[in-house]
XYZ file of C-alpha atoms in Angstrom:
519
model
C -61.950 -20.829 62.774
C -65.277 -21.248 60.977
C -65.178 -23.840 58.172
C -66.218 -21.296 55.545
C -63.371 -18.915 56.376
C -60.830 -21.769 56.366
C -62.041 -22.882 52.960
C -61.685 -19.351 51.537
C -58.097 -18.991 52.908
C -57.069 -22.348 51.415
C -58.432 -21.372 48.017
C -56.557 -18.024 48.157
C -53.299 -19.766 49.055
C -53.650 -22.235 46.189
C -54.376 -19.403 43.760
C -51.220 -17.548 44.882
C -49.033 -20.615 44.419
C -50.476 -21.291 40.979
C -49.916 -17.668 40.028
C -46.313 -17.807 41.253
C -45.573 -20.833 39.096
C -47.016 -19.165 36.004
C -44.790 -16.107 36.528
C -41.588 -17.855 37.504
C -41.231 -20.673 35.022
C -42.426 -19.381 31.664
C -40.891 -15.881 31.902
C -37.277 -16.881 31.250
C -37.743 -18.768 27.992
C -39.757 -16.141 26.107
C -37.285 -13.555 27.390
C -34.342 -15.462 25.985
C -36.151 -16.016 22.713
C -36.842 -12.298 22.431
C -33.208 -11.451 23.154
C -32.032 -14.039 20.633
C -34.323 -12.590 17.987
C -32.981 -9.104 18.712
C -29.433 -10.383 18.467
C -30.198 -12.025 15.134
C -31.659 -8.809 13.788
C -28.632 -6.794 14.896
C -26.216 -9.346 13.442
C -28.051 -9.271 10.128
C -27.972 -5.484 9.995
C -24.298 -5.410 10.920
C -23.140 -7.946 8.348
C -20.808 -6.176 5.909
C -21.441 -6.247 2.209
C -19.856 -9.106 0.337
C -18.097 -6.492 -1.785
C -16.568 -4.623 1.158
C -12.768 -4.434 1.011
C -12.067 -3.632 4.632
C -13.621 -4.952 7.808
C -12.739 -4.494 11.439
C -11.899 -7.280 13.850
C -12.961 -5.293 16.882
C -16.376 -5.680 18.515
C -18.172 -4.283 21.523
C -20.554 -6.161 23.795
C -24.153 -5.127 24.220
C -25.478 -5.351 27.808
C -27.419 -8.513 28.609
C -30.968 -7.887 29.930
C -31.659 -8.437 33.632
C -34.454 -10.765 34.753
C -37.601 -9.111 36.080
C -38.160 -11.474 39.021
C -36.169 -13.207 41.694
C -36.973 -16.591 40.213
C -35.718 -15.466 36.804
C -32.310 -14.674 38.299
C -31.678 -18.407 38.605
C -31.927 -18.776 34.809
C -28.698 -18.273 32.862
C -28.519 -14.860 31.180
C -28.358 -14.875 27.368
C -24.931 -14.613 25.723
C -23.748 -11.051 24.994
C -24.458 -9.846 21.466
C -21.320 -8.837 19.496
C -21.908 -5.630 17.547
C -19.369 -4.695 14.861
C -18.083 -1.166 15.224
C -19.202 -0.386 11.718
C -22.845 -0.266 12.819
C -24.472 3.167 12.644
C -24.476 4.845 16.035
C -28.270 5.107 16.185
C -28.651 1.405 15.485
C -26.190 0.461 18.228
C -27.943 2.737 20.727
C -31.352 1.318 19.807
C -30.111 -2.237 20.251
C -28.622 -1.424 23.639
C -31.785 0.355 24.765
C -33.927 -2.590 23.713
C -31.816 -5.125 25.601
C -31.624 -3.046 28.808
C -35.185 -1.709 28.952
C -36.509 -4.343 31.367
C -36.476 -3.386 35.082
C -33.863 -4.922 37.352
C -35.015 -7.668 39.685
C -35.483 -6.122 43.136
C -34.883 -9.433 44.932
C -31.733 -10.501 43.072
C -29.070 -11.595 45.546
C -26.030 -11.358 43.214
C -25.132 -9.399 40.089
C -25.255 -11.016 36.650
C -22.098 -12.689 35.427
C -21.484 -10.097 32.728
C -20.258 -6.701 33.946
C -21.796 -5.178 30.852
C -25.190 -6.474 31.906
C -24.846 -4.938 35.364
C -25.029 -1.394 34.007
C -27.733 0.267 31.970
C -26.763 1.264 28.448
C -25.216 4.700 28.150
C -26.901 7.236 25.933
C -23.527 7.644 24.206
C -22.550 4.228 22.842
C -19.066 2.889 23.346
C -18.552 3.055 19.581
C -17.920 6.778 19.799
C -15.139 6.185 22.337
C -13.361 3.270 20.711
C -13.632 3.784 16.953
C -10.782 6.035 15.747
C -11.739 8.704 13.266
C -10.881 7.825 9.686
C -9.736 10.370 7.129
C -11.961 10.847 4.124
C -10.840 8.552 1.297
C -9.334 10.036 -1.818
C -11.901 10.275 -4.609
C -11.429 7.722 -7.342
C -9.762 8.950 -10.503
C -11.596 8.587 -13.787
C -9.640 5.705 -15.292
C -10.463 5.173 -18.975
C -10.600 1.782 -20.623
C -7.610 1.961 -22.958
C -6.578 -0.531 -25.610
C -2.948 -0.473 -26.712
C -1.491 -2.952 -29.141
C 1.548 -4.865 -27.869
C 4.905 -4.293 -29.531
C 6.868 -7.376 -30.484
C 10.645 -7.151 -30.224
C 12.448 -6.983 -33.587
C 14.496 -10.042 -34.433
C 18.125 -9.416 -35.284
C 20.941 -11.862 -36.024
C 23.671 -12.509 -33.495
C 26.143 -9.652 -33.442
C 23.519 -6.930 -33.764
C 23.650 -4.430 -30.855
C 19.885 -4.671 -30.312
C 19.636 -8.453 -30.374
C 19.322 -8.306 -26.574
C 15.775 -6.912 -26.796
C 14.332 -10.089 -28.319
C 16.511 -12.213 -26.047
C 15.092 -10.498 -22.958
C 11.533 -10.704 -24.283
C 11.987 -14.454 -24.815
C 13.470 -14.831 -21.339
C 10.395 -13.264 -19.728
C 7.978 -15.202 -21.952
C 9.621 -18.587 -21.353
C 11.352 -18.373 -17.970
C 9.046 -16.110 -15.956
C 5.554 -15.880 -17.480
C 4.757 -19.623 -17.167
C 5.487 -19.472 -13.443
C 3.491 -16.394 -12.407
C -0.156 -15.357 -12.846
C 0.707 -12.330 -14.959
C 3.571 -10.078 -15.983
C 4.074 -7.039 -18.215
C 7.305 -5.579 -19.583
C 8.586 -2.701 -21.651
C 12.069 -2.452 -23.152
C 13.571 0.777 -24.464
C 16.658 0.777 -26.663
C 18.058 3.678 -28.620
C 15.569 5.883 -26.786
C 12.605 4.076 -28.365
C 10.141 1.417 -27.221
C 11.224 -1.871 -28.776
C 9.098 -4.308 -26.773
C 5.780 -3.839 -24.955
C 4.157 -7.048 -23.783
C 1.671 -8.553 -21.353
C 1.627 -12.236 -20.418
C -0.683 -14.432 -18.367
C -3.888 -13.452 -16.614
C -5.092 -10.671 -14.361
C -6.622 -13.185 -11.924
C -5.742 -16.844 -11.577
C -8.590 -19.144 -12.586
C -9.983 -16.723 -15.170
C -9.320 -15.946 -18.815
C -8.844 -12.221 -18.180
C -5.573 -11.647 -20.000
C -2.889 -9.218 -18.939
C -2.581 -6.579 -21.659
C -0.269 -3.582 -22.002
C -3.028 -1.519 -20.374
C -3.530 -3.720 -17.297
C -3.028 -1.671 -14.131
C -0.675 -2.938 -11.404
C 0.319 -1.513 -8.048
C 3.826 -0.019 -8.205
C 4.558 -0.242 -4.458
C 7.959 1.426 -3.796
C 8.442 2.128 -7.484
C 6.145 5.026 -6.551
C 9.099 6.751 -4.857
C 10.707 7.955 -8.119
C 7.357 9.426 -9.170
C 7.230 11.518 -5.992
C 10.858 12.584 -6.396
C 10.227 13.622 -9.993
C 7.254 15.721 -8.883
C 9.393 17.355 -6.198
C 12.066 18.143 -8.784
C 9.457 19.791 -11.002
C 8.382 21.988 -8.072
C 12.020 22.885 -7.360
C 12.559 23.679 -11.047
C 9.511 25.953 -10.978
C 10.854 27.802 -7.936
C 8.115 26.630 -5.578
C 10.516 25.014 -3.129
C 14.224 24.304 -2.647
C 15.996 21.015 -2.055
C 17.330 22.611 1.124
C 13.924 23.752 2.391
C 13.607 22.365 5.910
C 10.715 20.079 6.770
C 9.705 21.898 9.936
C 9.602 25.276 8.178
C 6.878 23.928 5.900
C 5.308 21.442 8.334
C 5.592 23.130 11.759
C 3.430 20.485 13.460
C 6.017 17.799 12.703
C 8.504 17.485 15.542
C 11.469 15.261 16.362
C 13.028 14.051 19.594
C 16.312 15.793 18.789
C 15.075 19.297 18.039
C 18.461 20.386 16.673
C 18.598 17.609 14.108
C 14.885 17.961 13.412
C 15.349 21.573 12.359
C 18.145 20.504 9.979
C 16.050 17.952 8.080
C 15.383 19.043 4.496
C 13.459 17.928 1.456
C 16.746 16.569 0.090
C 17.284 14.440 3.199
C 13.768 12.997 3.019
C 14.059 11.959 -0.634
C 17.679 10.753 -0.438
C 17.009 8.399 2.501
C 19.456 10.315 4.699
C 17.123 11.571 7.435
C 19.371 10.201 10.179
C 16.534 8.150 11.678
C 16.756 4.351 12.099
C 16.047 2.200 9.044
C 12.330 1.758 8.306
C 11.279 4.022 11.162
C 7.643 3.182 11.983
C 7.052 1.224 8.794
C 5.572 -1.443 11.075
C 2.816 0.985 12.055
C 1.853 1.289 8.395
C 1.773 -2.513 8.268
C -0.586 -2.358 11.252
C -2.865 0.054 9.361
C -2.306 3.035 11.653
C -3.343 6.414 10.279
C -0.464 8.218 8.573
C -0.974 11.390 10.645
C -0.746 9.377 13.866
C 2.455 7.715 12.683
C 4.038 11.068 11.824
C 3.028 12.382 15.239
C 5.100 9.596 16.835
C 8.323 10.709 15.127
C 8.925 12.890 18.186
C 9.817 9.749 20.150
C 12.552 8.424 17.841
C 16.259 8.846 18.474
C 18.472 9.800 15.535
C 21.271 7.385 14.669
C 23.286 10.069 12.872
C 22.957 13.737 11.902
C 20.775 14.354 8.833
C 22.658 13.750 5.603
C 25.392 11.640 7.213
C 24.118 8.069 6.820
C 21.795 5.976 4.681
C 18.646 4.382 6.100
C 15.692 3.445 3.921
C 12.375 5.026 4.967
C 8.720 5.134 3.984
C 7.153 7.461 6.559
C 9.752 10.238 6.522
C 10.018 9.857 2.746
C 6.315 10.659 2.514
C 6.826 13.961 4.330
C 8.012 15.184 0.926
C 4.460 14.761 -0.314
C 3.153 16.883 2.561
C 5.689 19.575 1.658
C 4.605 19.500 -1.988
C 1.001 19.868 -0.886
C 1.752 22.922 1.246
C 3.959 24.635 -1.305
C 1.860 23.904 -4.403
C -1.522 24.698 -2.887
C -3.058 21.428 -4.098
C -3.082 17.855 -2.894
C 0.038 15.826 -3.546
C -1.909 13.443 -5.771
C -3.371 16.306 -7.798
C 0.046 17.894 -8.248
C 1.545 14.647 -9.560
C -1.412 14.224 -11.889
C -1.018 17.728 -13.271
C 2.783 17.771 -13.545
C 3.690 14.147 -14.293
C 0.793 11.924 -15.374
C -0.964 14.363 -17.699
C 2.106 15.815 -19.486
C 3.564 12.345 -20.087
C 0.224 10.883 -21.182
C 0.021 8.321 -18.367
C -3.729 7.928 -18.797
C -4.275 4.958 -16.489
C -1.933 6.096 -13.707
C -3.491 7.060 -10.389
C -3.125 7.060 -6.616
C -5.030 5.116 -3.992
C -7.260 2.120 -3.463
C -10.404 3.766 -4.822
C -8.694 4.523 -8.120
C -7.229 1.035 -8.282
C -10.721 -0.424 -7.868
C -12.051 2.017 -10.464
C -9.559 0.752 -13.054
C -11.568 -1.424 -15.454
C -8.486 -3.415 -16.483
C -6.603 -4.135 -13.245
C -4.473 -7.038 -12.061
C -5.423 -8.840 -8.867
C -2.668 -9.532 -6.314
C -1.556 -13.138 -5.789
C 0.322 -15.008 -3.095
C 1.896 -18.451 -3.200
C -0.070 -21.351 -1.731
C 2.012 -24.460 -2.031
C 2.891 -24.815 -5.691
C 0.243 -22.463 -7.044
C -0.673 -18.784 -7.010
C -3.978 -17.758 -5.465
C -5.663 -14.336 -5.612
C -5.641 -12.399 -2.366
C -7.222 -9.256 -0.985
C -5.682 -5.883 -1.743
C -3.730 -4.527 1.229
C -4.861 -0.927 1.568
C -2.529 0.261 4.314
C 0.431 1.173 2.100
C -1.740 3.509 0.076
C -1.619 5.745 3.178
C 1.974 6.688 2.351
C 1.211 7.747 -1.205
C 4.623 9.268 -2.066
C 6.335 6.069 -0.924
C 3.987 3.401 -2.266
C 0.698 4.731 -3.631
C 0.834 4.665 -7.456
C -1.201 2.388 -9.743
C -0.071 2.182 -13.369
C 0.008 0.020 -16.481
C 3.085 -0.930 -18.462
C 1.972 1.594 -21.099
C 2.018 4.289 -18.412
C 5.435 3.138 -17.262
C 6.785 3.111 -20.801
C 5.998 6.820 -20.950
C 7.531 7.438 -17.545
C 10.627 5.528 -18.687
C 10.952 7.618 -21.859
C 10.650 10.713 -19.710
C 13.414 9.538 -17.377
C 15.853 8.764 -20.218
C 15.378 12.308 -21.506
C 13.094 11.670 -24.479
C 10.323 13.947 -23.174
C 12.124 17.130 -22.259
C 8.987 19.124 -23.009
C 7.564 17.550 -19.845
C 10.711 16.573 -17.926
C 13.695 18.738 -18.869
C 17.210 17.699 -17.922
C 17.160 20.274 -15.132
C 14.450 18.130 -13.528
C 16.108 14.764 -14.235
C 19.748 15.378 -13.293
C 19.247 16.177 -9.588
C 17.170 13.078 -8.873
C 19.330 10.673 -10.915
C 22.602 11.798 -9.308
C 24.220 10.150 -6.283
C 23.362 11.816 -2.986
C 23.682 9.265 -0.176
C 26.462 6.685 -0.359
C 25.463 3.124 0.503
C 26.504 -0.478 -0.175
C 25.388 -2.991 -2.812
C 23.663 -4.982 -0.063
C 21.732 -1.882 1.034
C 20.605 -1.475 -2.576
C 19.530 -5.161 -2.606
C 22.178 -6.123 -5.181
C 23.740 -8.904 -3.143
C 27.416 -9.660 -3.720
C 27.652 -9.256 -7.496
C 31.273 -8.351 -8.239
C 30.361 -6.170 -11.219
C 28.245 -3.833 -9.071
C 29.981 -0.795 -7.639
C 29.739 2.830 -6.602
C 26.249 2.359 -5.210
C 24.222 5.226 -3.765
C 20.724 6.565 -3.334
C 19.838 9.630 -5.367
C 16.495 11.355 -4.871
C 13.935 8.570 -5.127
C 16.306 6.458 -7.226
C 19.073 3.929 -6.581
C 22.239 4.571 -8.617
C 25.074 2.124 -9.385
C 27.801 1.193 -11.848
C 27.789 -2.225 -13.503
C 30.831 -3.609 -15.256
C 32.291 -1.086 -17.644
C 29.127 1.043 -17.700
C 28.381 3.827 -15.252
C 25.300 5.420 -13.730
C 22.523 2.897 -13.982
C 19.374 4.134 -12.262
C 16.984 1.693 -10.635
C 14.154 1.141 -8.184
C 11.945 -1.785 -7.283
C 8.777 -2.319 -5.329
C 7.018 -4.990 -3.315
C 3.620 -4.976 -1.663
C 1.431 -7.967 -0.902
C 0.713 -9.694 -4.209
C 2.817 -7.428 -6.478
C 6.469 -7.039 -7.559
C 7.916 -4.294 -9.739
C 11.328 -3.345 -11.128
C 12.618 -0.498 -13.307
C 16.170 0.157 -14.511
C 17.629 2.495 -17.147
C 20.725 4.337 -18.263
C 20.207 7.773 -19.742
C 23.648 7.831 -21.391
C 23.107 4.446 -23.063
C 19.452 5.234 -23.849
C 18.265 1.841 -22.633
C 15.733 0.857 -20.012
C 13.290 -1.776 -18.797
C 10.216 -1.976 -16.568
C 8.843 -5.221 -15.109
C 5.429 -5.515 -13.415
C 3.933 -8.692 -11.924
C 0.785 -9.456 -9.955
C 2.698 -11.950 -7.798
C 5.497 -11.942 -5.250
C 7.773 -13.913 -7.550
C 11.394 -14.384 -6.528
C 12.331 -14.260 -10.186
C 11.983 -10.484 -9.998
C 15.189 -10.327 -7.927
C 17.338 -11.172 -10.942
C 15.412 -9.528 -13.754
C 17.340 -6.239 -13.863
C 20.721 -7.968 -14.034
C 19.472 -10.441 -16.635
C 18.517 -7.411 -18.710
C 21.863 -5.657 -18.194
C 23.865 -8.814 -18.877
C 21.990 -9.461 -22.129
C 22.584 -5.881 -23.199
C 26.306 -6.101 -22.461
C 26.703 -9.408 -24.330
C 24.987 -7.914 -27.367
C 27.360 -4.943 -27.319
C 30.380 -7.197 -26.996
C 29.173 -9.344 -29.895
C 28.591 -6.241 -32.013
C 32.104 -4.956 -31.278
C 33.605 -8.351 -32.053
C 31.751 -8.502 -35.364
C 33.216 -5.172 -36.433
C 36.781 -6.298 -35.820
């Protein structure tokens, strides 16, 4: 070979080797830096607002880019980029397209470690397949900022029949209020409001005081509101207590078709559906859509025929709201607003999380952390069963609801509306009514949205309580005695368990002292 030709071939070979090194070594690092920058941009765009109330724990993985040379395949692929499902579809698709736009290495001898990286991004992102559709949220009610002066209990000497009002007020102020973030009470005696008080703060660590107009979540104390609305519709002739569920809601089906066709509005509201106790309440805890939960009722075995046994429910109870919606021609929430809240003057009462957040004077929920109460996030899932647990209200609102239930607002709630729901329908035990083993409690039952029991020498007390994360509520009254009490707290205090019987015992002692004084 001539020397000149050999020299030219050597130079060409050296140039090729130098070129190969420039392509192989530097290409991986800039590539990873580019992918990391893209990931950072996506993560920044996907970060939820600090004010967001709900986030999702689920993510999808964007495909990792494939190296564009055989040498690059020996460099570790960048980590997959987690993309929250709340990202807009277009943004997810753009991110996937950007990370998969580089050509695959033709000389790669094995696939990348990530299966997601082995496939090009689909034009339809996985978000559309995995994210369940969410129903449109209820619009927030227009909650006014109301200022109501508290009412201090009158002070009577021992032996006066109404001395129990001040005694109960003092009990709450001294034995409960110091040990909870906040609490509000109303006491009715002689058919009139004798005490209306707020104690403590709306949020621990602040000076935002609980006032009579502070809004709390009612939790299961919402059930009597729904039952009262149903009774109004029955009274107006829009529905019957014996109207069957499937005749109004034909898409609702049950495993036992015979029993399913027998289920009525009365059964739903009297907790006598025949289904197992708390059927599918755990799905509400898991934040499943209400419609999906109802659709699963077709898989549940009955434990007794409808109307033959007591079993507390939330999901089947809420079917009453769906029936009201169909028969009234308006949403359940709108019907309650028109027939209950507005006539009674419950100006701060509302349904749903949006309305709770729109309340300018609202109590934050609290949970125990060691020996102190700490604010916690609002649990939105139980708002999905609005008839069972969806009401927000202040103690002023509840004072008006209480007066209505004891028969002092017959222009809005006539006795024909009150008697059916406050009467015994489904027999149960004191334990099933959460009354423990108190010897004075007897003749317990569930009415329509209300618990009914006798206590000592007095008959027909009507009661319901509620509990959702960070809140406890209790309400008890006796229409014949014209007394009643409502208790609201922004904590899960155990003291709420005894508050209704403290109230009833104080009332009975005052009556006994008054009778003894007359002798």
